[in-house]
Short mmCIF file of C-alpha atoms and ligand atoms in Angstrom, two decimals:
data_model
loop_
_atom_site.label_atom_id
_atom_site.label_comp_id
_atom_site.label_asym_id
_atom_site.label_seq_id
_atom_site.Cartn_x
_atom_site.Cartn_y
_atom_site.Cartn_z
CA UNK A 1 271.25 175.88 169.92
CA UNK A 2 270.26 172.90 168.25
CA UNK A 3 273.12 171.24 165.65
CA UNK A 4 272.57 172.00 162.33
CA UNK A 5 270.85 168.12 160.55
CA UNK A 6 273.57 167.00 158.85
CA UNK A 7 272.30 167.10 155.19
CA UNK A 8 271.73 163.50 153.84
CA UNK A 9 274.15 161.74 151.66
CA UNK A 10 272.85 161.71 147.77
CA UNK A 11 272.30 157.52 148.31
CA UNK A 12 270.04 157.96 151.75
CA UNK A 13 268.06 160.36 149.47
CA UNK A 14 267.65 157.96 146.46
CA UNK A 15 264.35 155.93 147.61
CA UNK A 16 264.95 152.43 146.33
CA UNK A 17 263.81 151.96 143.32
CA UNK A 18 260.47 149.61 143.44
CA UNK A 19 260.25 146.97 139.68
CA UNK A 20 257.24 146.95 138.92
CA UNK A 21 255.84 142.82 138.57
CA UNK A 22 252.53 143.82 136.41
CA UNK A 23 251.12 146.77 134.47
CA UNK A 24 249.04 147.77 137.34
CA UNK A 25 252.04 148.83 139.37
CA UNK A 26 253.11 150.89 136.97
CA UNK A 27 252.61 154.27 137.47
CA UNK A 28 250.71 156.26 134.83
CA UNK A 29 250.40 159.70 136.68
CA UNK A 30 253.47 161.01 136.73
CA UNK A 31 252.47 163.47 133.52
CA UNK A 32 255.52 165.82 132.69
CA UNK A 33 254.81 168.99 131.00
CA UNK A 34 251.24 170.60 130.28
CA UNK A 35 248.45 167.51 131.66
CA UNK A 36 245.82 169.50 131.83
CA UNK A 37 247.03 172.96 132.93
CA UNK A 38 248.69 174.36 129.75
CA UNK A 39 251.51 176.85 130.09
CA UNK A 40 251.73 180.23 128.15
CA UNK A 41 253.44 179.13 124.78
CA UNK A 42 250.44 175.79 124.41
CA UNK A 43 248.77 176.95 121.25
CA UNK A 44 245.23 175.85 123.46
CA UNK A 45 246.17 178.41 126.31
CA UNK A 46 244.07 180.98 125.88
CA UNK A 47 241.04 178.93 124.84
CA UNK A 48 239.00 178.35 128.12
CA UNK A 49 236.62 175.69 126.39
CA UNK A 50 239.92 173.65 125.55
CA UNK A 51 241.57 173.47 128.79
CA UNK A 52 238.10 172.70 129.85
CA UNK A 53 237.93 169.89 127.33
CA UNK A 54 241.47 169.21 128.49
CA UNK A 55 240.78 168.12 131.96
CA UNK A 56 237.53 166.41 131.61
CA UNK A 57 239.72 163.86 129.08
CA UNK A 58 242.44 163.66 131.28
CA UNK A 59 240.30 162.93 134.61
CA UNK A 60 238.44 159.87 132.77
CA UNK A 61 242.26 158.89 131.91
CA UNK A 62 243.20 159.36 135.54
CA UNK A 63 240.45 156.96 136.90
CA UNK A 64 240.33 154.02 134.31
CA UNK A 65 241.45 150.72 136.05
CA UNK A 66 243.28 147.83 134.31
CA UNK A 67 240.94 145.13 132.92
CA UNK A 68 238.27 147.76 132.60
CA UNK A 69 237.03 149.16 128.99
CA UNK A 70 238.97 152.48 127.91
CA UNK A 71 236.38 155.05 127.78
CA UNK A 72 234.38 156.31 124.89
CA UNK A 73 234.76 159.74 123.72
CA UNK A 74 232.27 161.49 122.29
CA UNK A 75 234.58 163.94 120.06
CA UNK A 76 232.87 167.07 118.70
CA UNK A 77 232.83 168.03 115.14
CA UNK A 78 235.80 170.07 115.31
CA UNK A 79 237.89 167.80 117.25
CA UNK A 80 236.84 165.29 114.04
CA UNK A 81 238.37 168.01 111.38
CA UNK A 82 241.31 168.39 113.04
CA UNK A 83 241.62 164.72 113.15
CA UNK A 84 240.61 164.02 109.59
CA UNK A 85 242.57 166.93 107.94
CA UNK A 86 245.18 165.31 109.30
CA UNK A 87 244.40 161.36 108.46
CA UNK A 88 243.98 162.56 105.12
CA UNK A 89 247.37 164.59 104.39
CA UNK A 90 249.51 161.92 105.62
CA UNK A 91 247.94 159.05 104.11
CA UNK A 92 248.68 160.76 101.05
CA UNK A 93 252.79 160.60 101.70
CA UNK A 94 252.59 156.98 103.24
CA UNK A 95 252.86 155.34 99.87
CA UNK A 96 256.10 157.02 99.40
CA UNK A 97 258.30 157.55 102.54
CA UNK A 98 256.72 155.18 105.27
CA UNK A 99 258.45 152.12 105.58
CA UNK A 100 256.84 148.55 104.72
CA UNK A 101 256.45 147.48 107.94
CA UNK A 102 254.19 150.45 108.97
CA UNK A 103 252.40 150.14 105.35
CA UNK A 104 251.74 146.36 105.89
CA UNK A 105 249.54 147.46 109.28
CA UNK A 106 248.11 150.25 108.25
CA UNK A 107 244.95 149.12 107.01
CA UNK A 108 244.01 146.75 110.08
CA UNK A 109 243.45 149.65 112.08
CA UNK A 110 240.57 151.17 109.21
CA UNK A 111 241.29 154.54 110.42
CA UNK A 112 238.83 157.16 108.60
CA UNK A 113 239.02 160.93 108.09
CA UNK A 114 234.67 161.08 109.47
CA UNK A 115 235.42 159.61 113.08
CA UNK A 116 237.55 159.64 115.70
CA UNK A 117 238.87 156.37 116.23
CA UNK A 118 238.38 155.07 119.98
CA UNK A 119 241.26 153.72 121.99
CA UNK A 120 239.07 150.65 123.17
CA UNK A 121 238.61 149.49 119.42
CA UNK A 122 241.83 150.08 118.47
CA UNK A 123 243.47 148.09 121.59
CA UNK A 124 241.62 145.28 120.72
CA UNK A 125 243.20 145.26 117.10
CA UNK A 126 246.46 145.56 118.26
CA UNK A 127 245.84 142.76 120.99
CA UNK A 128 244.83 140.53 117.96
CA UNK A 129 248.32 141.34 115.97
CA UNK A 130 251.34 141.15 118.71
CA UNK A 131 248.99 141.04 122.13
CA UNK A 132 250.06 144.70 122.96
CA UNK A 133 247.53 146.78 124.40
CA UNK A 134 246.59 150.35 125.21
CA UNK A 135 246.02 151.98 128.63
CA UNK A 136 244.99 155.67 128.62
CA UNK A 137 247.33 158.24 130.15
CA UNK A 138 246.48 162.01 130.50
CA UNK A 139 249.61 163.33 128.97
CA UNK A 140 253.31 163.21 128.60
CA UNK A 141 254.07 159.77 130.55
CA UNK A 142 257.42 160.00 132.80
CA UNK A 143 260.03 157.87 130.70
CA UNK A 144 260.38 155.65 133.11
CA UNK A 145 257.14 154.48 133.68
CA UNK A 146 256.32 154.77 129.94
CA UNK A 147 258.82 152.56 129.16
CA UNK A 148 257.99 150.15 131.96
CA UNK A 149 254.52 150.06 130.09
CA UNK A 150 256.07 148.43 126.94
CA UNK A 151 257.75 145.26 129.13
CA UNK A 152 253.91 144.38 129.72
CA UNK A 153 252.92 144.94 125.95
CA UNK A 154 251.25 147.81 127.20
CA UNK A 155 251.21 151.22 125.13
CA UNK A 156 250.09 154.32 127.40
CA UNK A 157 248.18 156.83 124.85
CA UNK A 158 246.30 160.04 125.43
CA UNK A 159 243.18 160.74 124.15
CA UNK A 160 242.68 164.72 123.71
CA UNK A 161 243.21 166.36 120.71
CA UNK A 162 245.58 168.97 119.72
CA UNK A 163 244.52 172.77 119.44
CA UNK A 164 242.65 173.48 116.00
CA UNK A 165 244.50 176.84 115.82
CA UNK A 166 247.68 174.88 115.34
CA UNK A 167 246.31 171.35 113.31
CA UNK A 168 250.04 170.30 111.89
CA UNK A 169 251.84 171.36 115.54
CA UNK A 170 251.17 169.73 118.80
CA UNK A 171 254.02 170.47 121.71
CA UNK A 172 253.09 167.19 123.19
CA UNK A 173 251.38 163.89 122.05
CA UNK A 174 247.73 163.62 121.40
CA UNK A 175 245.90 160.96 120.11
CA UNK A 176 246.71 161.84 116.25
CA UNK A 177 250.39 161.18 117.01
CA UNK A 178 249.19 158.29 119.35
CA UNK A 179 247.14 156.27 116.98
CA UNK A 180 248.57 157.15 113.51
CA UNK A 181 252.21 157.09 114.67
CA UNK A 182 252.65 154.32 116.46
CA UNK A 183 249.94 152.14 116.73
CA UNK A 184 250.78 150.53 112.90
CA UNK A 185 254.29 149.85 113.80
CA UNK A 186 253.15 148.24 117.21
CA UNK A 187 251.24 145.42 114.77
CA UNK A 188 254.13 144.71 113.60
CA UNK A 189 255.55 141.58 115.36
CA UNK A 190 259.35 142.40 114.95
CA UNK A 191 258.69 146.44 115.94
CA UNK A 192 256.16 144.62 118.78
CA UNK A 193 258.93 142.80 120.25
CA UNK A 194 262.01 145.70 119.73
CA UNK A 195 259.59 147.73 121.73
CA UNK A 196 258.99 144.85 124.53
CA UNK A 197 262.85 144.69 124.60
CA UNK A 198 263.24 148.06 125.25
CA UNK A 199 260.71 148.25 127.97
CA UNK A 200 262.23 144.97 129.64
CA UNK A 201 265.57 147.20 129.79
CA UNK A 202 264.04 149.90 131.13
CA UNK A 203 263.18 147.88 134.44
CA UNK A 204 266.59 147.20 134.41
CA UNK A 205 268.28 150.42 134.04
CA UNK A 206 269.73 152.98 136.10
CA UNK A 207 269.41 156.51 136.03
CA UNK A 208 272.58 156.90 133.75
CA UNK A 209 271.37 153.57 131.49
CA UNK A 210 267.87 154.97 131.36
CA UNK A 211 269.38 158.43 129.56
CA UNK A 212 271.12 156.56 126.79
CA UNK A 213 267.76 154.04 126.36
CA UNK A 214 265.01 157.31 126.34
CA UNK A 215 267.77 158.27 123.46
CA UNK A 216 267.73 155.34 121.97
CA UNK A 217 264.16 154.93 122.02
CA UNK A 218 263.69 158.80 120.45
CA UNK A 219 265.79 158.24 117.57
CA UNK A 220 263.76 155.22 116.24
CA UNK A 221 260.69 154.70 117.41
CA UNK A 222 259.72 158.87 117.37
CA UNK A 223 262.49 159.42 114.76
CA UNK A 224 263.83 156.90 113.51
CA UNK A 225 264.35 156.52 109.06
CA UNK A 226 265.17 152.87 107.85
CA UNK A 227 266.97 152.48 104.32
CA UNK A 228 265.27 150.52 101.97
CA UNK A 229 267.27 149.86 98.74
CA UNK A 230 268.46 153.51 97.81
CA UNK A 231 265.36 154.95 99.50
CA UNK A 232 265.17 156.30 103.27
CA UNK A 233 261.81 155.11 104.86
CA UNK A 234 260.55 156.55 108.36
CA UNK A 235 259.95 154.59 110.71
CA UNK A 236 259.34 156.78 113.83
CA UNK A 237 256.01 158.00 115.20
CA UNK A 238 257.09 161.56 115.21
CA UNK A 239 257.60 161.38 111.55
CA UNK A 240 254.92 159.50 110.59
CA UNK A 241 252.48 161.45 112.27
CA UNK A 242 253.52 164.97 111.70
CA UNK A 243 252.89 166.53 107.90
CA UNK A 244 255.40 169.01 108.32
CA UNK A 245 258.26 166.85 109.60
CA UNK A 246 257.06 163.84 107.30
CA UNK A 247 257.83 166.39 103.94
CA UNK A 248 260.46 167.57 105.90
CA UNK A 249 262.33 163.81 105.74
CA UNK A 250 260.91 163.47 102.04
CA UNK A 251 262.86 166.47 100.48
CA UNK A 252 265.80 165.51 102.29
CA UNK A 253 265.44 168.16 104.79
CA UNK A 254 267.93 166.19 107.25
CA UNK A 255 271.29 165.10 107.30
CA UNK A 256 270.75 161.06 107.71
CA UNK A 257 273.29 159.35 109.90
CA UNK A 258 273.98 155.69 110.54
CA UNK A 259 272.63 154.69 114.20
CA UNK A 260 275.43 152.97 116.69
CA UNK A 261 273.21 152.02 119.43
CA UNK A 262 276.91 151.70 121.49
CA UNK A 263 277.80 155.42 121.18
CA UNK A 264 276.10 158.27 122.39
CA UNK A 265 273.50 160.56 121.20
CA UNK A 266 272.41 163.91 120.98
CA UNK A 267 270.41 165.48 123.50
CA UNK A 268 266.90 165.42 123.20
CA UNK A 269 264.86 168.62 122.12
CA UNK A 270 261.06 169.06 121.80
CA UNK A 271 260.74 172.83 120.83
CA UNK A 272 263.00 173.06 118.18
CA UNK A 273 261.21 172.50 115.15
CA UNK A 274 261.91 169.66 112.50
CA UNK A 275 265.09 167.04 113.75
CA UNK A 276 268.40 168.41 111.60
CA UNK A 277 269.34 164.63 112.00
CA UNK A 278 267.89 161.18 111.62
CA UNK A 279 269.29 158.25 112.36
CA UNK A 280 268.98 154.82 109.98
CA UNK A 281 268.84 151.55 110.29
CA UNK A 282 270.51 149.81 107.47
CA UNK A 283 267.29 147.33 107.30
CA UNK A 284 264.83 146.83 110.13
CA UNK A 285 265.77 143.14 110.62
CA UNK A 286 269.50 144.63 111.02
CA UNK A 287 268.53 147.15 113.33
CA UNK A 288 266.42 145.30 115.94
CA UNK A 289 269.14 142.90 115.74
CA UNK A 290 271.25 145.85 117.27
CA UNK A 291 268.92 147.23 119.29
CA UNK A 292 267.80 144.04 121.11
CA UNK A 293 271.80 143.42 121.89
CA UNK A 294 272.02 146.75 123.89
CA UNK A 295 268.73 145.97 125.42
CA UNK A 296 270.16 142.08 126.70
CA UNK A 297 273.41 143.84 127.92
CA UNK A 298 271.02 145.53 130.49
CA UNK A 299 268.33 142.78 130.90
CA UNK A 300 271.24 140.97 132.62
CA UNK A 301 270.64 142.64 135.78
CA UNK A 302 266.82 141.41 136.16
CA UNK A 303 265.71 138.81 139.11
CA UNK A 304 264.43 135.79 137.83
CA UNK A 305 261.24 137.24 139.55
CA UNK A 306 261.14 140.08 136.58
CA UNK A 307 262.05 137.88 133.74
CA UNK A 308 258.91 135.67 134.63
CA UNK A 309 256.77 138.58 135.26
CA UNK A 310 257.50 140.24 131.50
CA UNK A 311 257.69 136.29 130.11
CA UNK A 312 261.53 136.39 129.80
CA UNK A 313 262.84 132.88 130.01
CA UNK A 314 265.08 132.85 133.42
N1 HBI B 1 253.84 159.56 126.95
N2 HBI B 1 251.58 159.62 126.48
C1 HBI B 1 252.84 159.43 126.07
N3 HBI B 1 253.06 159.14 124.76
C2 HBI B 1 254.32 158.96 124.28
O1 HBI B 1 254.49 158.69 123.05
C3 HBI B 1 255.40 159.09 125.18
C4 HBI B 1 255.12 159.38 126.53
N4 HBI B 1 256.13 159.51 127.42
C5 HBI B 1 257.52 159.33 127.04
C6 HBI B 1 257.71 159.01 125.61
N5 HBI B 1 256.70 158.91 124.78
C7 HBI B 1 259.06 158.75 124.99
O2 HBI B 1 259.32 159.69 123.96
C8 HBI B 1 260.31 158.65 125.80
O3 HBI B 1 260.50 159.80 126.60
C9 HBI B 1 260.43 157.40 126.58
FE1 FE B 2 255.46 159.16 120.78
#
């Protein structure tokens, strides 16, 4: 009888861990969660003609190369109600509860409630503002990679659009919470280069550090508030891009607490409803001030190889 294998020590099993030197060897099809195959609780799952919709979107995601032209979707008329129902109820609560930073780039992007707007178009705004740009991806990015996108100024961003049945809910992110959550604060050139910071640590961090920076990352830039003067701003894409939670923030819906990037912070949930916390920055200049410290204490680790490749001076 043949000896048992001796099972393989947890560290043989860990493949290395390859940095990626450029955006195109970063991975964008690891897709966590529904890609195209929804699961029983999607509010599109029983709608054949979605799914169907679904896949073709996410196949012309899975086959665009770097360097070439995103492609153009031709939405259909619903698709464009869901989409401008939406542009238009949120616009409405900007003036009030999003921050200044996100005001200040909102109208470079001219997003209007009668069209779709199409990655391509918008990429090449946001190229002109802080030189980020946008590389379609056919869902829920793994963290990892996703964040690895932002140390090359690249934003991964789906395309599809949510379920009409369900216009203010989406489990995952489509291209409303894409383009009107985070694409404004990405013009901004302090939020651009928080976000490059972040995504410069993320080639740097372990398993363990990676945790604590997807945690980081989803309790500013999806949910993060900023105070400005007595007010409390939001700041996060998740916010900003969602009616319900963005009047959920407004009337004080939340308990606000102040961020310590240093401690740690409560696990992540996607299915239960509105966030029963936010966490503030006392101003943005204070915060990215914070944020970019934790990100350095990690960026330590890189090869001078890395820091060259994201434009890090070595
Ligand atoms: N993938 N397509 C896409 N869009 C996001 O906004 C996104 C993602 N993957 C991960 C992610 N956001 C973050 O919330 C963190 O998990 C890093
Ligand atoms: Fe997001």
């Amino acid at each position: 009888v043949a000896p048992a294998p001796a099972s393989p020590s947890p560290l043989q099993q860990a493949a290395p861990r390859r940095v990626p030197l450029g955006i195109q060897e970063v991975d964008n099809g690891a897709i966590l969660g529904f890609s195209a195959e929804l699961s029983e609780d999607h509010p599109g799952f029983h709608d054949a003609a979605y799914k169907q919709r679904r896949v073709n979107i996410c196949n012309l995601a899975r086959s665009h190369r770097i360097g070439e032209p995103i492609p153009h979707i031709s939405y259909t008329a619903e698709e464009v109600a869901v989409w401008g129902s939406a542009l238009t109820r949120l616009e409405h609560l900007f003036q009030q509860h999003a921050c200044k930073e996100f005001q200040r780039s909102w109208p470079l992007f001219d997003l209007r409630p009668d069209a779709v707007p199409q990655l391509e178009d918008l990429s090449q705004v946001l190229q002109g503002t802080t030189g980020f740009r946008i590389r379609p991806v056919a869902g829920l990015l793994h963290p990892r990679d996703f964040l690895n996108g932002l140390a090359f100024r690249t934003f991964h961003s789906t395309q599809y659009m949510r379920h009409s049945s369900k216009p203010d809910y989406t489990p995952e992110p489509d291209v409303i919470h894409e383009v009107i959550g985070h694409l404004p604060m990405l013009a901004d050139p302090s939020f651009a280069s928080l976000a490059h910071a972040i995504g410069v640590a993320s080639l740097a961090a372990d398993e363990e550090q990676l945790k604590h920076l997807v945690k980081l990352y989803w309790y500013t830039v999806e949910f993060g508030v900023v105070r400005e003067g007595s007010d409390v701003k939001a700041f996060g894409a998740g916010i900003l891009s969602s009616y319900g939670e963005l009047q959920h923030m407004a009337a004080g819906g939340a308990e606000v607490a102040p961020l310590d990037v240093w401690q740690p912070l409560p696990k992540i949930s996607y299915k239960d409803g509105y966030q029963k916390r936010y966490f503030a920055l006392e101003s943005f200049e204070a915060g990215a001030v914070e944020l970019q410290a934790y990100c350095a204490s990690l960026q330590a680790g890189l090869t001078d190889e890395v820091r060259a490749a994201v434009g890090l001076a070595s």
